[in-house]
mmCIF file of C-alpha atoms in Angstrom:
data_model
loop_
_atom_site.group_PDB
_atom_site.id
_atom_site.type_symbol
_atom_site.label_atom_id
_atom_site.label_comp_id
_atom_site.label_asym_id
_atom_site.label_seq_id
_atom_site.Cartn_x
_atom_site.Cartn_y
_atom_site.Cartn_z
ATOM 1 C CA MET A 1 87.435 107.261 102.870
ATOM 2 C CA ARG A 2 83.657 106.858 104.324
ATOM 3 C CA THR A 3 81.340 109.916 104.224
ATOM 4 C CA GLU A 4 79.123 111.415 107.359
ATOM 5 C CA GLN A 5 76.116 109.970 105.801
ATOM 6 C CA GLU A 6 77.453 106.207 105.536
ATOM 7 C CA TYR A 7 79.118 106.764 109.582
ATOM 8 C CA LYS A 8 75.090 107.806 109.915
ATOM 9 C CA VAL A 9 73.453 104.870 108.696
ATOM 10 C CA ALA A 10 76.199 102.213 110.188
ATOM 11 C CA LEU A 11 74.436 103.759 113.608
ATOM 12 C CA GLN A 12 71.512 103.042 112.921
ATOM 13 C CA ASN A 13 69.392 99.747 114.785
ATOM 14 C CA ASN A 14 67.584 98.766 111.382
ATOM 15 C CA ARG A 15 68.798 98.507 108.069
ATOM 16 C CA ILE A 16 67.168 98.431 104.564
ATOM 17 C CA LEU A 17 69.853 97.092 102.359
ATOM 18 C CA HIS A 18 70.274 97.946 98.398
ATOM 19 C CA THR A 19 72.484 96.841 95.650
ATOM 20 C CA LYS A 20 74.155 98.541 92.526
ATOM 21 C CA ILE A 21 76.343 97.120 90.308
ATOM 22 C CA LYS A 22 78.419 99.293 87.606
ATOM 23 C CA ILE A 23 79.949 97.305 84.618
ATOM 24 C CA LEU A 24 82.936 98.850 83.333
ATOM 25 C CA ASN A 25 85.352 98.610 80.099
ATOM 26 C CA PHE A 26 88.769 98.167 80.863
ATOM 27 C CA ARG A 27 89.264 101.643 80.768
ATOM 28 C CA PHE A 28 86.911 101.964 83.517
ATOM 29 C CA GLN A 29 84.270 103.079 81.767
ATOM 30 C CA THR A 30 80.329 102.589 82.990
ATOM 31 C CA VAL A 31 79.037 100.349 79.921
ATOM 32 C CA GLU A 32 75.451 99.276 82.191
ATOM 33 C CA GLU A 33 74.341 99.582 85.551
ATOM 34 C CA ILE A 34 72.209 97.129 87.400
ATOM 35 C CA GLU A 35 69.940 97.388 90.580
ATOM 36 C CA GLY A 36 68.381 94.780 92.304
ATOM 37 C CA ILE A 37 68.371 92.791 95.247
ATOM 38 C CA VAL A 38 71.071 90.400 96.945
ATOM 39 C CA LEU A 39 70.254 87.048 97.954
ATOM 40 C CA ASP A 40 71.030 86.325 101.335
ATOM 41 C CA GLY A 41 74.654 84.506 101.868
ATOM 42 C CA ALA A 42 76.899 87.048 99.747
ATOM 43 C CA THR A 43 80.330 87.349 101.068
ATOM 44 C CA PHE A 44 82.605 89.990 100.947
ATOM 45 C CA SER A 45 86.276 89.510 101.884
ATOM 46 C CA ASN A 46 89.869 92.063 102.698
ATOM 47 C CA ASN A 47 92.667 90.639 103.583
ATOM 48 C CA SER A 48 95.774 92.911 104.034
ATOM 49 C CA THR A 49 98.203 89.882 104.228
ATOM 50 C CA SER A 50 96.993 89.093 100.411
ATOM 51 C CA ASN A 51 98.116 90.421 96.775
ATOM 52 C CA ILE A 52 94.921 89.771 95.867
ATOM 53 C CA ARG A 53 93.122 91.551 98.364
ATOM 54 C CA ARG A 54 89.479 91.755 97.455
ATOM 55 C CA THR A 55 87.459 88.923 96.350
ATOM 56 C CA CYS A 56 83.503 88.508 96.833
ATOM 57 C CA ASN A 57 80.811 86.081 96.153
ATOM 58 C CA LEU A 58 77.173 87.213 95.293
ATOM 59 C CA THR A 59 73.753 86.486 93.665
ATOM 60 C CA LEU A 60 71.683 89.324 92.279
ATOM 61 C CA LEU A 61 68.447 89.541 91.290
ATOM 62 C CA PRO A 62 68.314 92.322 89.216
ATOM 63 C CA SER A 63 65.255 95.017 89.595
ATOM 64 C CA ASP A 64 64.604 95.592 86.218
ATOM 65 C CA ASN A 65 64.429 93.247 83.527
ATOM 66 C CA LYS A 66 63.954 95.934 80.881
ATOM 67 C CA ARG A 67 67.543 97.206 81.127
ATOM 68 C CA TYR A 68 69.647 94.368 81.730
ATOM 69 C CA SER A 69 69.871 93.805 78.277
ATOM 70 C CA ILE A 70 73.298 91.626 78.399
ATOM 71 C CA GLU A 71 72.414 88.643 80.404
ATOM 72 C CA ALA A 72 72.513 86.262 76.931
ATOM 73 C CA ASN A 73 76.005 86.703 75.856
ATOM 74 C CA SER A 74 78.595 85.334 78.632
ATOM 75 C CA ASN A 75 81.534 86.586 76.648
ATOM 76 C CA ILE A 76 80.484 90.006 77.561
ATOM 77 C CA TRP A 77 81.756 89.438 81.067
ATOM 78 C CA ILE A 78 85.356 88.763 79.951
ATOM 79 C CA ASP A 79 86.619 91.967 79.398
ATOM 80 C CA LYS A 80 84.507 93.714 82.227
ATOM 81 C CA TYR A 81 84.976 95.388 85.424
ATOM 82 C CA VAL A 82 82.155 94.965 87.976
ATOM 83 C CA LYS A 83 82.137 97.390 90.561
ATOM 84 C CA ILE A 84 79.997 96.564 93.268
ATOM 85 C CA TYR A 85 77.948 99.350 95.727
ATOM 86 C CA ILE A 86 75.995 98.468 99.109
ATOM 87 C CA GLY A 87 73.600 100.662 99.975
ATOM 88 C CA VAL A 88 71.977 101.721 103.266
ATOM 89 C CA GLU A 89 68.211 103.492 103.270
ATOM 90 C CA ASP A 90 68.833 106.091 105.436
ATOM 91 C CA GLN A 91 65.683 105.963 108.055
ATOM 92 C CA GLU A 92 65.661 109.910 108.403
ATOM 93 C CA THR A 93 65.474 111.038 104.724
ATOM 94 C CA LYS A 94 65.022 107.798 102.874
ATOM 95 C CA GLU A 95 67.857 108.528 100.739
ATOM 96 C CA VAL A 96 69.996 105.067 99.726
ATOM 97 C CA VAL A 97 73.530 106.169 101.141
ATOM 98 C CA TYR A 98 75.930 103.448 98.656
ATOM 99 C CA THR A 99 79.108 102.135 99.895
ATOM 100 C CA ASN A 100 82.112 100.691 97.233
ATOM 101 C CA MET A 101 82.454 97.522 97.824
ATOM 102 C CA GLY A 102 85.714 97.367 95.177
ATOM 103 C CA VAL A 103 86.343 96.745 91.472
ATOM 104 C CA TYR A 104 86.622 92.935 90.685
ATOM 105 C CA LEU A 105 87.074 90.668 87.663
ATOM 106 C CA ILE A 106 84.541 88.180 87.242
ATOM 107 C CA ASP A 107 86.006 84.199 87.895
ATOM 108 C CA ASN A 108 83.198 82.631 86.110
ATOM 109 C CA PRO A 109 82.542 84.504 82.596
ATOM 110 C CA SER A 110 80.630 81.422 81.255
ATOM 111 C CA SER A 111 78.253 80.936 84.144
ATOM 112 C CA VAL A 112 77.270 84.559 85.658
ATOM 113 C CA TYR A 113 73.449 84.319 84.182
ATOM 114 C CA SER A 114 70.669 81.841 85.150
ATOM 115 C CA ALA A 115 67.712 82.536 82.663
ATOM 116 C CA VAL A 116 65.693 79.837 85.123
ATOM 117 C CA ASP A 117 65.357 82.151 87.853
ATOM 118 C CA ASN A 118 66.463 85.242 86.522
ATOM 119 C CA THR A 119 69.772 85.267 88.818
ATOM 120 C CA LEU A 120 73.394 87.184 88.400
ATOM 121 C CA THR A 121 75.664 85.157 90.437
ATOM 122 C CA ILE A 122 79.188 87.119 90.562
ATOM 123 C CA ASN A 123 82.293 85.918 92.370
ATOM 124 C CA GLY A 124 84.713 88.579 92.033
ATOM 125 C CA VAL A 125 88.178 88.837 92.548
ATOM 126 C CA ASP A 126 90.389 91.986 92.430
ATOM 127 C CA LEU A 127 91.989 93.350 89.351
ATOM 128 C CA MET A 128 95.633 91.704 90.310
ATOM 129 C CA SER A 129 94.002 88.456 88.680
ATOM 130 C CA ARG A 130 94.403 90.252 85.031
ATOM 131 C CA LEU A 131 98.301 90.193 86.202
ATOM 132 C CA THR A 132 98.557 86.478 87.291
ATOM 133 C CA GLY A 133 97.451 83.847 84.629
ATOM 134 C CA ASP A 134 93.813 83.498 85.598
ATOM 135 C CA ARG A 135 92.706 86.067 83.281
ATOM 136 C CA ASN A 136 95.846 86.337 80.656
ATOM 137 C CA GLY A 137 98.665 88.256 82.567
ATOM 138 C CA TYR A 138 101.579 86.121 81.018
ATOM 139 C CA LEU A 139 104.605 87.607 79.684
ATOM 140 C CA VAL A 140 105.060 87.490 75.963
ATOM 141 C CA ASN A 141 108.500 87.516 74.347
ATOM 142 C CA LEU A 142 109.320 87.041 70.885
ATOM 143 C CA GLU A 143 112.566 86.133 71.656
ATOM 144 C CA GLY A 144 112.482 83.155 73.518
ATOM 145 C CA VAL A 145 114.733 84.114 76.337
ATOM 146 C CA GLY A 146 112.754 85.132 79.575
ATOM 147 C CA TYR A 147 112.056 88.931 81.166
ATOM 148 C CA LYS A 148 115.034 90.332 82.722
ATOM 149 C CA VAL A 149 114.853 93.495 85.149
ATOM 150 C CA PRO A 150 119.125 94.434 85.434
ATOM 151 C CA LYS A 151 120.497 95.099 88.844
ATOM 152 C CA GLY A 152 120.422 98.722 89.801
ATOM 153 C CA SER A 153 116.920 99.178 87.790
ATOM 154 C CA SER A 154 114.107 101.442 89.722
ATOM 155 C CA ILE A 155 111.807 98.907 91.064
ATOM 156 C CA LYS A 156 108.786 102.246 90.432
ATOM 157 C CA GLY A 157 110.254 102.603 87.393
ATOM 158 C CA ALA A 158 110.001 98.449 86.579
ATOM 159 C CA MET A 159 106.542 98.035 87.798
ATOM 160 C CA ILE A 160 104.682 101.256 85.687
ATOM 161 C CA ALA A 161 106.829 99.393 82.724
ATOM 162 C CA ILE A 162 104.930 96.395 83.406
ATOM 163 C CA LEU A 163 101.598 98.083 84.231
ATOM 164 C CA LYS A 164 101.591 99.652 80.737
ATOM 165 C CA GLU A 165 102.144 96.814 78.785
ATOM 166 C CA PHE A 166 99.179 94.993 80.340
ATOM 167 C CA HIS A 167 97.556 98.385 79.742
ATOM 168 C CA PHE A 168 96.708 99.985 83.320
ATOM 169 C CA ASP A 169 97.101 103.466 83.544
ATOM 170 C CA LYS A 170 96.038 103.946 87.276
ATOM 171 C CA TRP A 171 98.656 103.730 89.764
ATOM 172 C CA VAL A 172 100.288 105.118 93.062
ATOM 173 C CA ILE A 173 103.960 103.541 92.984
ATOM 174 C CA GLU A 174 106.177 105.113 96.116
ATOM 175 C CA ASP A 175 109.760 104.858 95.697
ATOM 176 C CA PRO A 176 110.960 102.931 98.871
ATOM 177 C CA VAL A 177 112.841 105.248 101.377
ATOM 178 C CA SER A 178 114.944 104.772 104.946
ATOM 179 C CA ILE A 179 113.015 104.506 108.216
ATOM 180 C CA GLN A 180 114.560 105.889 111.363
ATOM 181 C CA GLY A 181 117.490 105.072 110.152
ATOM 182 C CA ASN A 182 117.994 101.839 111.174
ATOM 183 C CA VAL A 183 116.024 99.999 108.717
ATOM 184 C CA THR A 184 117.055 100.385 104.962
ATOM 185 C CA ALA A 185 114.544 100.476 101.761
ATOM 186 C CA THR A 186 116.098 100.484 98.833
ATOM 187 C CA PRO A 187 114.888 102.060 95.634
ATOM 188 C CA TYR A 188 116.285 100.180 93.462
ATOM 189 C CA THR A 189 116.978 96.403 92.216
ATOM 190 C CA PRO A 190 119.906 94.860 94.032
ATOM 191 C CA ASN A 191 119.997 91.945 91.851
ATOM 192 C CA GLU A 192 119.145 90.945 88.262
ATOM 193 C CA ILE A 193 115.800 89.388 88.088
ATOM 194 C CA LEU A 194 114.563 87.087 85.487
ATOM 195 C CA ILE A 195 111.389 85.543 84.904
ATOM 196 C CA SER A 196 111.355 82.835 82.679
ATOM 197 C CA VAL A 197 109.350 82.046 79.103
ATOM 198 C CA GLY A 198 105.792 81.452 80.519
ATOM 199 C CA GLY A 199 106.379 83.034 83.586
ATOM 200 C CA THR A 200 103.515 85.601 84.678
ATOM 201 C CA ALA A 201 103.573 90.185 85.036
ATOM 202 C CA TYR A 202 102.569 88.977 88.662
ATOM 203 C CA GLN A 203 105.688 86.839 89.097
ATOM 204 C CA LEU A 204 107.905 89.765 87.874
ATOM 205 C CA LEU A 205 105.772 92.370 90.223
ATOM 206 C CA GLU A 206 106.085 90.442 93.606
ATOM 207 C CA GLN A 207 109.355 89.773 93.213
ATOM 208 C CA LEU A 208 109.950 93.670 93.005
ATOM 209 C CA ALA A 209 107.750 94.405 95.687
ATOM 210 C CA ASP A 210 109.548 91.336 98.065
ATOM 211 C CA ILE A 211 112.648 93.723 97.912
ATOM 212 C CA ASN A 212 111.061 95.678 100.168
ATOM 213 C CA SER A 213 109.302 93.523 102.900
ATOM 214 C CA ASN A 214 107.857 96.513 104.246
ATOM 215 C CA TYR A 215 106.298 98.008 101.322
ATOM 216 C CA GLN A 216 103.181 96.170 99.756
ATOM 217 C CA MET A 217 101.304 95.616 96.583
ATOM 218 C CA TYR A 218 97.878 95.767 95.922
ATOM 219 C CA PHE A 219 94.836 97.308 93.867
ATOM 220 C CA ASP A 220 92.702 99.769 96.034
ATOM 221 C CA VAL A 221 89.095 99.760 96.547
ATOM 222 C CA ASN A 222 88.688 101.920 93.577
ATOM 223 C CA GLY A 223 91.155 99.554 90.683
ATOM 224 C CA VAL A 224 93.949 101.549 91.504
ATOM 225 C CA PHE A 225 97.476 99.693 91.842
ATOM 226 C CA ARG A 226 99.350 100.737 94.758
ATOM 227 C CA TYR A 227 103.104 99.879 95.996
ATOM 228 C CA GLU A 228 103.483 101.600 99.376
ATOM 229 C CA MET A 229 104.989 101.456 103.376
ATOM 230 C CA ILE A 230 102.837 99.080 104.916
ATOM 231 C CA PRO A 231 101.115 101.129 107.258
ATOM 232 C CA SER A 232 102.072 100.888 111.250
ATOM 233 C CA GLY A 233 99.897 103.367 112.825
ATOM 234 C CA LYS A 234 102.557 105.744 113.790
ATOM 235 C CA ASN A 235 101.269 109.028 113.072
ATOM 236 C CA GLU A 236 98.258 108.255 111.673
ATOM 237 C CA PRO A 237 94.604 109.032 112.577
ATOM 238 C CA VAL A 238 92.496 106.907 115.064
ATOM 239 C CA ARG A 239 89.754 106.044 112.355
ATOM 240 C CA VAL A 240 87.556 104.333 114.423
ATOM 241 C CA ASP A 241 86.175 104.889 118.107
ATOM 242 C CA ASP A 242 83.824 103.453 121.022
ATOM 243 C CA LYS A 243 81.030 105.341 119.598
ATOM 244 C CA LEU A 244 81.013 102.979 116.530
ATOM 245 C CA TRP A 245 81.899 99.491 118.200
ATOM 246 C CA ASP A 246 79.143 100.343 120.917
ATOM 247 C CA LYS A 247 76.585 100.125 119.204
ATOM 248 C CA VAL A 248 77.718 97.395 116.315
ATOM 249 C CA VAL A 249 80.140 95.055 118.520
ATOM 250 C CA ILE A 250 78.053 91.452 119.014
ATOM 251 C CA SER A 251 81.015 89.606 120.488
ATOM 252 C CA LEU A 252 84.627 90.692 121.089
ATOM 253 C CA ASN A 253 87.540 87.549 121.544
ATOM 254 C CA THR A 254 91.391 87.757 122.636
ATOM 255 C CA ASN A 255 93.187 85.422 120.780
ATOM 256 C CA ILE A 256 96.833 84.980 120.652
ATOM 257 C CA ASP A 257 98.268 81.777 118.763
ATOM 258 C CA TYR A 258 100.937 81.135 121.001
ATOM 259 C CA SER A 259 101.920 77.868 118.748
ATOM 260 C CA SER A 260 102.861 80.274 115.701
ATOM 261 C CA VAL A 261 104.845 83.092 118.171
ATOM 262 C CA LYS A 262 108.483 83.612 117.720
ATOM 263 C CA ASN A 263 110.419 86.591 119.573
ATOM 264 C CA TYR A 264 113.884 85.671 118.156
ATOM 265 C CA ILE A 265 114.193 85.550 114.341
ATOM 266 C CA GLU A 266 117.461 84.944 112.054
ATOM 267 C CA VAL A 267 117.378 85.743 108.325
ATOM 268 C CA TYR A 268 119.944 84.194 105.522
ATOM 269 C CA GLY A 269 119.845 84.840 101.903
ATOM 270 C CA LYS A 270 121.436 83.999 99.356
ATOM 271 C CA THR A 271 125.262 82.954 99.548
ATOM 272 C CA ASN A 272 127.324 84.736 96.235
ATOM 273 C CA ASP A 273 130.559 83.182 94.328
ATOM 274 C CA LYS A 274 132.606 85.280 97.109
ATOM 275 C CA GLY A 275 131.051 83.193 99.685
ATOM 276 C CA ASP A 276 129.005 86.371 101.496
ATOM 277 C CA THR A 277 125.707 85.705 103.240
ATOM 278 C CA PRO A 278 123.279 88.176 104.310
ATOM 279 C CA TYR A 279 122.004 88.035 107.843
ATOM 280 C CA GLY A 280 119.883 89.456 109.334
ATOM 281 C CA LEU A 281 118.504 89.276 113.199
ATOM 282 C CA ALA A 282 115.547 90.974 115.053
ATOM 283 C CA TYR A 283 113.837 90.274 118.684
ATOM 284 C CA ASP A 284 111.765 91.428 120.687
ATOM 285 C CA ASP A 285 112.878 93.211 123.994
ATOM 286 C CA ASN A 286 109.836 95.628 124.181
ATOM 287 C CA PRO A 287 109.494 95.536 128.116
ATOM 288 C CA GLU A 288 105.128 96.334 127.260
ATOM 289 C CA SER A 289 105.167 92.772 124.727
ATOM 290 C CA PRO A 290 102.629 90.432 126.411
ATOM 291 C CA PHE A 291 105.317 88.004 125.497
ATOM 292 C CA CYS A 292 107.479 89.295 128.793
ATOM 293 C CA ILE A 293 107.417 87.945 131.976
ATOM 294 C CA ASN A 294 108.644 90.686 134.656
ATOM 295 C CA GLY A 295 110.776 92.047 132.292
ATOM 296 C CA THR A 296 112.649 89.014 130.835
ATOM 297 C CA CYS A 297 111.240 87.659 127.346
ATOM 298 C CA GLY A 298 111.885 83.783 126.382
ATOM 299 C CA VAL A 299 113.504 83.224 123.292
ATOM 300 C CA ILE A 300 111.376 81.313 120.663
ATOM 301 C CA SER A 301 113.415 80.949 117.411
ATOM 302 C CA GLN A 302 112.877 80.669 114.060
ATOM 303 C CA VAL A 303 115.650 80.347 111.514
ATOM 304 C CA PHE A 304 114.645 81.495 107.552
ATOM 305 C CA THR A 305 116.654 80.590 104.439
ATOM 306 C CA GLY A 306 116.119 79.212 101.270
ATOM 307 C CA GLY A 307 112.982 79.820 98.855
ATOM 308 C CA GLU A 308 111.834 82.751 98.521
ATOM 309 C CA TYR A 309 114.650 84.323 100.943
ATOM 310 C CA ASP A 310 117.077 83.929 98.468
ATOM 311 C CA ASN A 311 115.906 86.557 96.947
ATOM 312 C CA ILE A 312 117.926 88.510 99.080
ATOM 313 C CA GLN A 313 121.500 88.485 97.465
ATOM 314 C CA ALA A 314 125.042 89.816 98.711
ATOM 315 C CA SER A 315 126.270 92.900 96.716
ATOM 316 C CA VAL A 316 128.255 91.701 94.116
ATOM 317 C CA ASP A 317 130.950 94.593 95.404
ATOM 318 C CA ALA A 318 130.777 93.489 98.725
ATOM 319 C CA PRO A 319 134.996 93.672 99.618
ATOM 320 C CA THR A 320 135.716 89.584 100.745
ATOM 321 C CA ASP A 321 136.258 90.777 104.135
ATOM 322 C CA ALA A 322 132.503 91.722 104.445
ATOM 323 C CA PRO A 323 131.153 91.556 108.047
ATOM 324 C CA PHE A 324 128.095 89.616 108.869
ATOM 325 C CA ASN A 325 124.845 92.077 109.277
ATOM 326 C CA LYS A 326 124.733 91.710 112.964
ATOM 327 C CA TYR A 327 122.090 93.489 114.620
ATOM 328 C CA SER A 328 124.201 95.213 116.755
ATOM 329 C CA GLU A 329 126.523 96.312 113.933
ATOM 330 C CA ARG A 330 123.376 97.757 111.258
ATOM 331 C CA LYS A 331 123.793 100.961 112.536
ATOM 332 C CA HIS A 332 127.287 100.966 111.544
ATOM 333 C CA MET A 333 127.337 99.458 107.893
ATOM 334 C CA PRO A 334 129.610 101.375 104.893
ATOM 335 C CA GLU A 335 127.997 102.384 102.600
ATOM 336 C CA TRP A 336 128.053 99.565 100.111
ATOM 337 C CA TYR A 337 126.217 97.559 102.292
ATOM 338 C CA GLU A 338 122.920 99.033 101.541
ATOM 339 C CA PHE A 339 121.432 95.889 99.555
ATOM 340 C CA ASP A 340 122.686 93.150 102.163
ATOM 341 C CA SER A 341 120.920 95.046 104.934
ATOM 342 C CA LEU A 342 117.478 94.007 103.470
ATOM 343 C CA ALA A 343 118.075 90.628 104.778
ATOM 344 C CA GLN A 344 118.064 92.430 108.404
ATOM 345 C CA GLN A 345 114.549 94.333 107.154
ATOM 346 C CA ARG A 346 113.312 90.672 106.395
ATOM 347 C CA ALA A 347 114.145 89.781 109.807
ATOM 348 C CA ASP A 348 112.713 92.449 111.566
ATOM 349 C CA TYR A 349 109.281 91.714 109.324
ATOM 350 C CA GLU A 350 109.064 88.452 110.464
ATOM 351 C CA LEU A 351 109.391 88.845 113.840
ATOM 352 C CA TYR A 352 106.602 91.735 113.090
ATOM 353 C CA ILE A 353 104.535 88.966 111.753
ATOM 354 C CA ARG A 354 105.215 86.150 114.121
ATOM 355 C CA CYS A 355 105.239 88.104 117.216
ATOM 356 C CA ARG A 356 103.265 91.336 117.101
ATOM 357 C CA LEU A 357 100.671 89.990 114.640
ATOM 358 C CA GLN A 358 99.805 86.969 116.710
ATOM 359 C CA ASP A 359 98.653 89.615 119.444
ATOM 360 C CA LYS A 360 95.219 90.574 118.083
ATOM 361 C CA ILE A 361 91.469 90.272 118.679
ATOM 362 C CA THR A 362 88.537 89.114 116.496
ATOM 363 C CA ILE A 363 85.498 90.866 116.458
ATOM 364 C CA ASN A 364 82.214 90.119 115.421
ATOM 365 C CA CYS A 365 79.991 92.771 114.703
ATOM 366 C CA VAL A 366 76.921 94.420 112.352
ATOM 367 C CA PRO A 367 78.212 94.786 109.133
ATOM 368 C CA VAL A 368 80.217 98.309 108.547
ATOM 369 C CA TYR A 369 80.983 98.398 104.338
ATOM 370 C CA TRP A 370 83.394 101.411 104.533
ATOM 371 C CA LEU A 371 85.250 99.759 106.681
ATOM 372 C CA ASP A 372 89.019 98.568 105.321
ATOM 373 C CA THR A 373 92.135 97.102 106.047
ATOM 374 C CA ASN A 374 95.677 98.816 108.071
ATOM 375 C CA TRP A 375 93.050 101.195 109.430
ATOM 376 C CA LEU A 376 94.255 102.364 112.880
ATOM 377 C CA VAL A 377 91.054 101.950 114.847
ATOM 378 C CA GLU A 378 90.394 102.269 118.937
ATOM 379 C CA ILE A 379 88.380 100.323 120.802
ATOM 380 C CA THR A 380 87.841 99.320 124.725
ATOM 381 C CA VAL A 381 89.098 95.240 125.238
ATOM 382 C CA PRO A 382 87.445 93.858 128.236
ATOM 383 C CA ASN A 383 90.104 93.702 131.590
ATOM 384 C CA SER A 384 92.631 95.609 129.086
ATOM 385 C CA GLY A 385 91.294 99.253 128.827
ATOM 386 C CA THR A 386 91.422 101.188 125.876
ATOM 387 C CA GLN A 387 93.785 100.372 123.172
ATOM 388 C CA LEU A 388 94.171 101.001 119.633
ATOM 389 C CA TYR A 389 94.538 97.945 116.772
ATOM 390 C CA LEU A 390 95.206 97.840 113.228
ATOM 391 C CA ILE A 391 92.636 96.125 110.942
ATOM 392 C CA LYS A 392 94.107 93.315 109.136
ATOM 393 C CA SER A 393 91.027 91.363 107.280
ATOM 394 C CA ILE A 394 87.702 91.721 107.298
ATOM 395 C CA ASP A 395 84.997 88.895 106.428
ATOM 396 C CA THR A 396 81.399 90.557 105.446
ATOM 397 C CA THR A 397 78.140 88.325 104.398
ATOM 398 C CA LEU A 398 74.943 89.873 103.562
ATOM 399 C CA GLY A 399 71.963 89.227 104.925
ATOM 400 C CA GLU A 400 68.916 89.149 107.223
ATOM 401 C CA SER A 401 71.498 87.843 110.038
ATOM 402 C CA GLY A 402 74.621 88.614 108.254
ATOM 403 C CA THR A 403 77.461 89.712 110.189
ATOM 404 C CA GLN A 404 81.155 90.475 109.860
ATOM 405 C CA THR A 405 83.987 89.144 111.504
ATOM 406 C CA ILE A 406 87.006 91.732 111.576
ATOM 407 C CA SER A 407 91.029 90.606 112.829
ATOM 408 C CA LEU A 408 92.871 93.275 114.655
ATOM 409 C CA MET A 409 96.541 93.250 115.785
ATOM 410 C CA ARG A 410 97.419 95.956 118.142
ATOM 411 C CA TYR A 411 99.527 98.680 117.739
ATOM 412 C CA TYR A 412 102.891 99.260 119.348
ATOM 413 C CA PRO A 413 104.618 102.312 119.137
ATOM 414 C CA PHE A 414 107.607 101.215 120.242
ATOM 415 C CA TYR A 415 108.160 98.438 117.838
ATOM 416 C CA PRO A 416 111.598 98.445 116.281
ATOM 417 C CA PHE A 417 110.273 97.545 112.270
ATOM 418 C CA TYR A 418 108.826 101.106 112.449
#
């Protein structure tokens, strides 16, 4: 959440920027602090559709060489985090108002410091990279049989066990719940999950997260692991309105990628030994949709099967005469069908990506450093009036002519996935 001071300096016409980097050990304790000038061209990226959400690239000229005492040993960067702050000087008080831009691992620990020009170059990736194999993250099993999460295990419990094994102690993990009585989210693993020897903690976490397609996992701006429902915008506060946009927006483009639009989705999971195949069907029948003309929506279909969709498996307890999970029947599924209805949940989510996510705008603006993805914002769009949108990605460039590119998708309150 931004502070009132952060909001105030974002409205300034002129900005004097400052940078501060805290070097943290893996217990998040500050072991060094560096201030300096970031050279033009530094970038920060925040993408809500990626599990590795935040990345950055910057070159810093430290302002106090005497305090900076660890540049000679590149190994110091291997077991450290960097927490990066961008500051804007308040024109009235001259106070520097800092915004946290994220906690990162350095992706280039052997080439951070340049003794020739006394600069630091940091390619940063968020903490998920500690679990992917880029910086360890490999599952070690002395028995050589891989890692197994049994069917019926708690997703939350399994995630916590993995994080503890890799010495993370900061997390916020929700138990998945049903929403609106139509879409079932399960807090348990519907089938056994097996990661072979040589696999990574990330692969295991990803399979656990993918059980409920309407949930996301990521590390937030403070380095806290989170597993939670993807915000829909429903019953959420509007965090930004035209009071800010009027001051910072340079240009706004409406962009619907019609080649990617699909409004009739079928999902087939993995067929079990008894021949049962989980099935989900979702389609766009919202009369407010931009893809409907005179109340009629043209059918542009896509079928998803195999690959990652094989993670959707029929319950081994399903009777042999189990019905397909047709869209019209999903309100009447028997109790045993809880796990198989994940195919329906995935169909709804694929529709969300390929239909609603394509109804979007792109803003180019003066950087507002405290904005975050999945925030609900209000903005006036030419020829469309004032609308609500969800921020999906933010790309920021620092420098004298630095700008910010923000991708937003329109919020639809009647969308059936939510």
